[in-house]
mmCIF file of N, CA and C in Angstrom:
data_model
loop_
_atom_site.group_PDB
_atom_site.id
_atom_site.type_symbol
_atom_site.label_atom_id
_atom_site.label_comp_id
_atom_site.label_asym_id
_atom_site.label_seq_id
_atom_site.Cartn_x
_atom_site.Cartn_y
_atom_site.Cartn_z
ATOM 1 N N MET A 5 11.073 2.176 6.139
ATOM 2 C CA MET A 5 11.244 1.799 4.701
ATOM 3 C C MET A 5 12.687 1.852 4.296
ATOM 4 N N GLY A 6 13.433 2.571 4.921
ATOM 5 C CA GLY A 6 14.909 2.716 4.580
ATOM 6 C C GLY A 6 15.635 1.334 4.845
ATOM 7 N N GLY A 7 15.131 0.625 5.854
ATOM 8 C CA GLY A 7 15.762 -0.684 6.060
ATOM 9 C C GLY A 7 15.485 -1.691 4.917
ATOM 10 N N VAL A 8 14.261 -1.509 4.414
ATOM 11 C CA VAL A 8 13.958 -2.514 3.272
ATOM 12 C C VAL A 8 14.689 -2.031 2.038
ATOM 13 N N ARG A 9 14.792 -0.726 1.756
ATOM 14 C CA ARG A 9 15.630 -0.361 0.550
ATOM 15 C C ARG A 9 17.081 -0.936 0.732
ATOM 16 N N ARG A 10 17.698 -0.618 1.945
ATOM 17 C CA ARG A 10 19.038 -1.135 2.169
ATOM 18 C C ARG A 10 19.190 -2.582 2.014
ATOM 19 N N ALA A 11 18.229 -3.406 2.618
ATOM 20 C CA ALA A 11 18.355 -4.818 2.443
ATOM 21 C C ALA A 11 18.279 -5.227 0.985
ATOM 22 N N VAL A 12 17.373 -4.628 0.192
ATOM 23 C CA VAL A 12 17.298 -5.013 -1.131
ATOM 24 C C VAL A 12 18.455 -4.614 -1.911
ATOM 25 N N ALA A 13 19.018 -3.354 -1.536
ATOM 26 C CA ALA A 13 20.116 -2.910 -2.275
ATOM 27 C C ALA A 13 21.294 -3.684 -2.237
ATOM 28 N N ARG A 14 21.514 -4.425 -1.005
ATOM 29 C CA ARG A 14 22.596 -5.399 -0.798
ATOM 30 C C ARG A 14 22.542 -6.579 -1.547
ATOM 31 N N ARG A 15 21.388 -6.854 -2.253
ATOM 32 C CA ARG A 15 21.280 -8.125 -2.907
ATOM 33 C C ARG A 15 20.858 -7.870 -4.444
ATOM 34 N N PRO A 16 21.826 -7.499 -5.154
ATOM 35 C CA PRO A 16 21.694 -7.251 -6.616
ATOM 36 C C PRO A 16 20.915 -8.365 -7.290
ATOM 37 N N ASP A 17 21.187 -9.739 -6.819
ATOM 38 C CA ASP A 17 20.463 -10.714 -7.609
ATOM 39 C C ASP A 17 18.919 -10.645 -7.330
ATOM 40 N N LEU A 18 18.552 -9.781 -6.468
ATOM 41 C CA LEU A 18 17.015 -9.661 -6.376
ATOM 42 C C LEU A 18 16.447 -8.302 -6.986
ATOM 43 N N TRP A 19 17.285 -7.567 -7.534
ATOM 44 C CA TRP A 19 16.793 -6.372 -7.996
ATOM 45 C C TRP A 19 15.736 -6.432 -9.051
ATOM 46 N N MET A 20 15.866 -7.404 -9.937
ATOM 47 C CA MET A 20 14.923 -7.570 -11.017
ATOM 48 C C MET A 20 13.631 -8.095 -10.501
ATOM 49 N N GLU A 21 13.648 -9.061 -9.406
ATOM 50 C CA GLU A 21 12.638 -9.592 -8.828
ATOM 51 C C GLU A 21 11.791 -8.400 -8.136
ATOM 52 N N ALA A 22 12.490 -7.398 -7.462
ATOM 53 C CA ALA A 22 11.943 -6.395 -6.819
ATOM 54 C C ALA A 22 11.185 -5.453 -7.867
ATOM 55 N N ALA A 23 11.735 -5.359 -8.940
ATOM 56 C CA ALA A 23 11.089 -4.535 -10.076
ATOM 57 C C ALA A 23 9.783 -5.202 -10.500
ATOM 58 N N ARG A 24 9.858 -6.619 -10.672
ATOM 59 C CA ARG A 24 8.708 -7.238 -11.083
ATOM 60 C C ARG A 24 7.610 -7.247 -9.996
ATOM 61 N N SER A 25 7.970 -7.284 -8.837
ATOM 62 C CA SER A 25 7.063 -7.144 -7.702
ATOM 63 C C SER A 25 6.324 -5.873 -7.606
ATOM 64 N N ALA A 26 7.196 -4.770 -7.923
ATOM 65 C CA ALA A 26 6.717 -3.330 -7.898
ATOM 66 C C ALA A 26 5.483 -3.341 -8.987
ATOM 67 N N PHE A 27 5.834 -3.763 -10.041
ATOM 68 C CA PHE A 27 4.775 -3.770 -11.130
ATOM 69 C C PHE A 27 3.648 -4.679 -10.878
ATOM 70 N N ALA A 28 3.871 -5.778 -10.326
ATOM 71 C CA ALA A 28 2.797 -6.715 -10.015
ATOM 72 C C ALA A 28 1.746 -6.082 -8.890
ATOM 73 N N PHE A 29 2.224 -5.368 -8.020
ATOM 74 C CA PHE A 29 1.537 -4.775 -6.845
ATOM 75 C C PHE A 29 0.939 -3.448 -7.123
ATOM 76 N N ALA A 30 1.442 -2.801 -8.217
ATOM 77 C CA ALA A 30 0.978 -1.481 -8.666
ATOM 78 C C ALA A 30 -0.476 -1.338 -9.051
ATOM 79 N N PRO A 31 -1.165 -0.385 -8.679
ATOM 80 C CA PRO A 31 -2.552 -0.321 -9.158
ATOM 81 C C PRO A 31 -2.622 -0.091 -10.683
ATOM 82 N N ASN A 32 -3.894 -0.363 -11.268
ATOM 83 C CA ASN A 32 -3.916 -0.203 -12.579
ATOM 84 C C ASN A 32 -3.950 1.319 -12.892
ATOM 85 N N ALA A 33 -3.341 1.570 -14.145
ATOM 86 C CA ALA A 33 -2.976 2.956 -14.649
ATOM 87 C C ALA A 33 -2.184 3.758 -13.559
ATOM 88 N N TRP A 34 -1.309 3.173 -12.995
ATOM 89 C CA TRP A 34 -0.409 3.890 -11.919
ATOM 90 C C TRP A 34 0.279 5.025 -12.598
ATOM 91 N N TRP A 35 0.552 5.023 -13.876
ATOM 92 C CA TRP A 35 1.362 6.035 -14.678
ATOM 93 C C TRP A 35 0.502 7.401 -14.749
ATOM 94 N N ARG A 36 -0.767 7.330 -14.498
ATOM 95 C CA ARG A 36 -1.712 8.470 -14.551
ATOM 96 C C ARG A 36 -1.715 9.291 -13.198
ATOM 97 N N ARG A 37 -1.100 8.759 -12.172
ATOM 98 C CA ARG A 37 -1.181 9.404 -10.922
ATOM 99 C C ARG A 37 0.138 9.750 -10.493
ATOM 100 N N PHE A 38 0.333 10.943 -9.887
ATOM 101 C CA PHE A 38 1.623 11.268 -9.197
ATOM 102 C C PHE A 38 1.797 10.420 -8.065
ATOM 103 N N PRO A 39 3.083 9.920 -7.822
ATOM 104 C CA PRO A 39 4.258 10.338 -8.403
ATOM 105 C C PRO A 39 4.814 9.627 -9.612
ATOM 106 N N PHE A 40 3.783 9.011 -10.442
ATOM 107 C CA PHE A 40 4.135 8.375 -11.779
ATOM 108 C C PHE A 40 5.108 7.182 -11.460
ATOM 109 N N LEU A 41 4.921 6.470 -10.408
ATOM 110 C CA LEU A 41 5.777 5.349 -10.008
ATOM 111 C C LEU A 41 4.835 4.124 -9.751
ATOM 112 N N PRO A 42 5.323 2.898 -10.071
ATOM 113 C CA PRO A 42 4.381 1.729 -9.814
ATOM 114 C C PRO A 42 4.518 1.281 -8.342
ATOM 115 N N LEU A 43 3.923 2.180 -7.496
ATOM 116 C CA LEU A 43 3.860 1.953 -6.102
ATOM 117 C C LEU A 43 2.591 1.445 -5.568
ATOM 118 N N PRO A 44 2.475 0.493 -4.901
ATOM 119 C CA PRO A 44 1.132 -0.001 -4.306
ATOM 120 C C PRO A 44 0.487 1.020 -3.422
ATOM 121 N N GLU A 45 -0.910 0.903 -3.421
ATOM 122 C CA GLU A 45 -1.715 1.857 -2.605
ATOM 123 C C GLU A 45 -1.511 1.615 -1.040
ATOM 124 N N ALA A 46 -1.530 2.721 -0.309
ATOM 125 C CA ALA A 46 -1.328 2.561 1.016
ATOM 126 C C ALA A 46 -2.246 1.631 1.785
ATOM 127 N N ARG A 47 -3.582 1.570 1.270
ATOM 128 C CA ARG A 47 -4.500 0.647 1.881
ATOM 129 C C ARG A 47 -4.038 -0.682 1.613
ATOM 130 N N TYR A 48 -3.406 -1.153 0.516
ATOM 131 C CA TYR A 48 -3.048 -2.415 0.148
ATOM 132 C C TYR A 48 -1.950 -2.815 1.021
ATOM 133 N N LEU A 49 -1.001 -1.904 1.119
ATOM 134 C CA LEU A 49 0.254 -2.090 1.896
ATOM 135 C C LEU A 49 -0.170 -2.453 3.514
ATOM 136 N N ALA A 50 -1.091 -1.626 3.917
ATOM 137 C CA ALA A 50 -1.539 -1.741 5.277
ATOM 138 C C ALA A 50 -2.249 -3.131 5.419
ATOM 139 N N TRP A 51 -2.910 -3.570 4.601
ATOM 140 C CA TRP A 51 -3.546 -4.905 4.633
ATOM 141 C C TRP A 51 -2.428 -5.917 4.583
ATOM 142 N N ARG A 52 -1.596 -5.759 3.825
ATOM 143 C CA ARG A 52 -0.397 -6.789 3.678
ATOM 144 C C ARG A 52 0.361 -6.844 5.008
ATOM 145 N N ARG A 53 0.613 -5.791 5.610
ATOM 146 C CA ARG A 53 1.244 -5.704 6.897
ATOM 147 C C ARG A 53 0.391 -6.309 7.937
ATOM 148 N N PHE A 54 -0.931 -6.060 7.956
ATOM 149 C CA PHE A 54 -1.895 -6.679 8.972
ATOM 150 C C PHE A 54 -1.864 -8.175 8.782
ATOM 151 N N THR A 55 -1.982 -8.806 7.513
ATOM 152 C CA THR A 55 -1.946 -10.221 7.380
ATOM 153 C C THR A 55 -0.509 -10.788 7.748
ATOM 154 N N ALA A 56 0.502 -10.133 7.564
ATOM 155 C CA ALA A 56 1.816 -10.651 7.915
ATOM 156 C C ALA A 56 2.176 -10.545 9.273
ATOM 157 N N TYR A 57 1.914 -9.337 9.899
ATOM 158 C CA TYR A 57 2.192 -9.143 11.314
ATOM 159 C C TYR A 57 1.272 -9.033 12.363
ATOM 160 N N GLY A 58 -0.043 -8.966 11.879
ATOM 161 C CA GLY A 58 -1.225 -8.744 12.877
ATOM 162 C C GLY A 58 -1.444 -7.298 13.241
ATOM 163 N N SER A 59 -0.662 -6.366 12.644
ATOM 164 C CA SER A 59 -0.915 -5.048 12.762
ATOM 165 C C SER A 59 -0.490 -4.269 11.553
ATOM 166 N N ALA A 60 -1.408 -3.319 11.002
ATOM 167 C CA ALA A 60 -1.250 -2.612 9.982
ATOM 168 C C ALA A 60 -0.190 -1.422 10.228
ATOM 169 N N ASP A 61 0.136 -1.210 11.527
ATOM 170 C CA ASP A 61 1.004 -0.125 11.955
ATOM 171 C C ASP A 61 2.634 -0.520 11.988
ATOM 172 N N ARG A 62 2.805 -1.843 11.916
ATOM 173 C CA ARG A 62 4.087 -2.325 11.990
ATOM 174 C C ARG A 62 4.830 -2.095 10.690
ATOM 175 N N ALA A 63 6.124 -1.704 10.818
ATOM 176 C CA ALA A 63 6.844 -1.427 9.587
ATOM 177 C C ALA A 63 7.408 -2.847 9.024
ATOM 178 N N LEU A 64 7.438 -2.703 7.690
ATOM 179 C CA LEU A 64 8.101 -3.898 6.961
ATOM 180 C C LEU A 64 9.488 -4.167 7.380
ATOM 181 N N SER A 65 9.844 -5.374 7.449
ATOM 182 C CA SER A 65 11.171 -5.670 7.848
ATOM 183 C C SER A 65 12.052 -5.983 6.481
ATOM 184 N N GLY A 66 13.305 -5.534 6.482
ATOM 185 C CA GLY A 66 14.000 -5.693 5.327
ATOM 186 C C GLY A 66 14.334 -7.195 5.105
ATOM 187 N N GLU A 67 14.381 -7.911 6.301
ATOM 188 C CA GLU A 67 14.580 -9.419 6.201
ATOM 189 C C GLU A 67 13.495 -10.103 5.607
ATOM 190 N N ASP A 68 12.416 -9.655 6.035
ATOM 191 C CA ASP A 68 11.071 -10.326 5.485
ATOM 192 C C ASP A 68 10.881 -9.972 3.996
ATOM 193 N N VAL A 69 11.237 -8.762 3.565
ATOM 194 C CA VAL A 69 11.067 -8.459 2.129
ATOM 195 C C VAL A 69 12.040 -9.241 1.278
ATOM 196 N N VAL A 70 13.122 -9.457 1.752
ATOM 197 C CA VAL A 70 14.222 -10.259 1.063
ATOM 198 C C VAL A 70 13.848 -11.577 0.931
ATOM 199 N N ALA A 71 13.179 -12.071 2.021
ATOM 200 C CA ALA A 71 12.669 -13.518 2.093
ATOM 201 C C ALA A 71 11.498 -13.672 1.071
ATOM 202 N N PHE A 72 10.669 -12.682 1.027
ATOM 203 C CA PHE A 72 9.533 -12.721 0.129
ATOM 204 C C PHE A 72 10.073 -12.714 -1.388
ATOM 205 N N LEU A 73 11.072 -11.872 -1.578
ATOM 206 C CA LEU A 73 11.452 -11.804 -3.020
ATOM 207 C C LEU A 73 12.246 -13.048 -3.406
ATOM 208 N N GLU A 74 12.903 -13.721 -2.440
ATOM 209 C CA GLU A 74 13.476 -14.912 -2.751
ATOM 210 C C GLU A 74 12.476 -16.006 -3.068
ATOM 211 N N TRP A 75 11.384 -16.084 -2.290
ATOM 212 C CA TRP A 75 10.362 -16.985 -2.497
ATOM 213 C C TRP A 75 9.641 -16.788 -3.787
ATOM 214 N N ARG A 76 9.403 -15.480 -4.125
ATOM 215 C CA ARG A 76 8.661 -15.137 -5.370
ATOM 216 C C ARG A 76 9.524 -15.562 -6.573
ATOM 217 N N ARG A 77 10.963 -15.418 -6.450
ATOM 218 C CA ARG A 77 11.820 -15.803 -7.562
ATOM 219 C C ARG A 77 11.656 -17.255 -7.771
ATOM 220 N N ARG A 78 11.798 -18.143 -6.635
ATOM 221 C CA ARG A 78 11.731 -19.592 -6.514
ATOM 222 C C ARG A 78 10.533 -20.017 -7.242
ATOM 223 N N LEU A 79 9.399 -19.459 -6.833
ATOM 224 C CA LEU A 79 8.065 -19.789 -7.416
ATOM 225 C C LEU A 79 8.074 -19.466 -8.900
ATOM 226 N N ARG A 80 8.439 -18.351 -9.192
ATOM 227 C CA ARG A 80 8.477 -18.121 -10.762
ATOM 228 C C ARG A 80 9.287 -18.946 -11.537
ATOM 229 N N THR A 81 10.432 -19.232 -11.084
ATOM 230 C CA THR A 81 11.421 -20.148 -11.879
ATOM 231 C C THR A 81 11.119 -21.697 -11.681
ATOM 232 N N SER A 82 10.316 -21.991 -10.869
ATOM 233 C CA SER A 82 9.914 -23.467 -10.711
ATOM 234 C C SER A 82 8.938 -23.964 -11.659
ATOM 235 N N ARG A 83 8.350 -23.187 -12.316
ATOM 236 C CA ARG A 83 7.340 -23.456 -13.335
ATOM 237 C C ARG A 83 7.769 -24.099 -14.631
#
């Protein structure tokens, strides 16, 4: 996960999109559960890794997350 954080940290132009994504993927009423952060559930992340990589055990790649955030921003701004 550190590679993902570093990859996004190097791209200040994607910070807001990363925040939007965090809230979009957060479970309902996330503020009621510790650690009180808008983090997606582990099962959801495992499913996303499985659909992206064919294995729920593979770590997310910083390069893939940056590409996803760029795609999400393009999609949001093209409407």
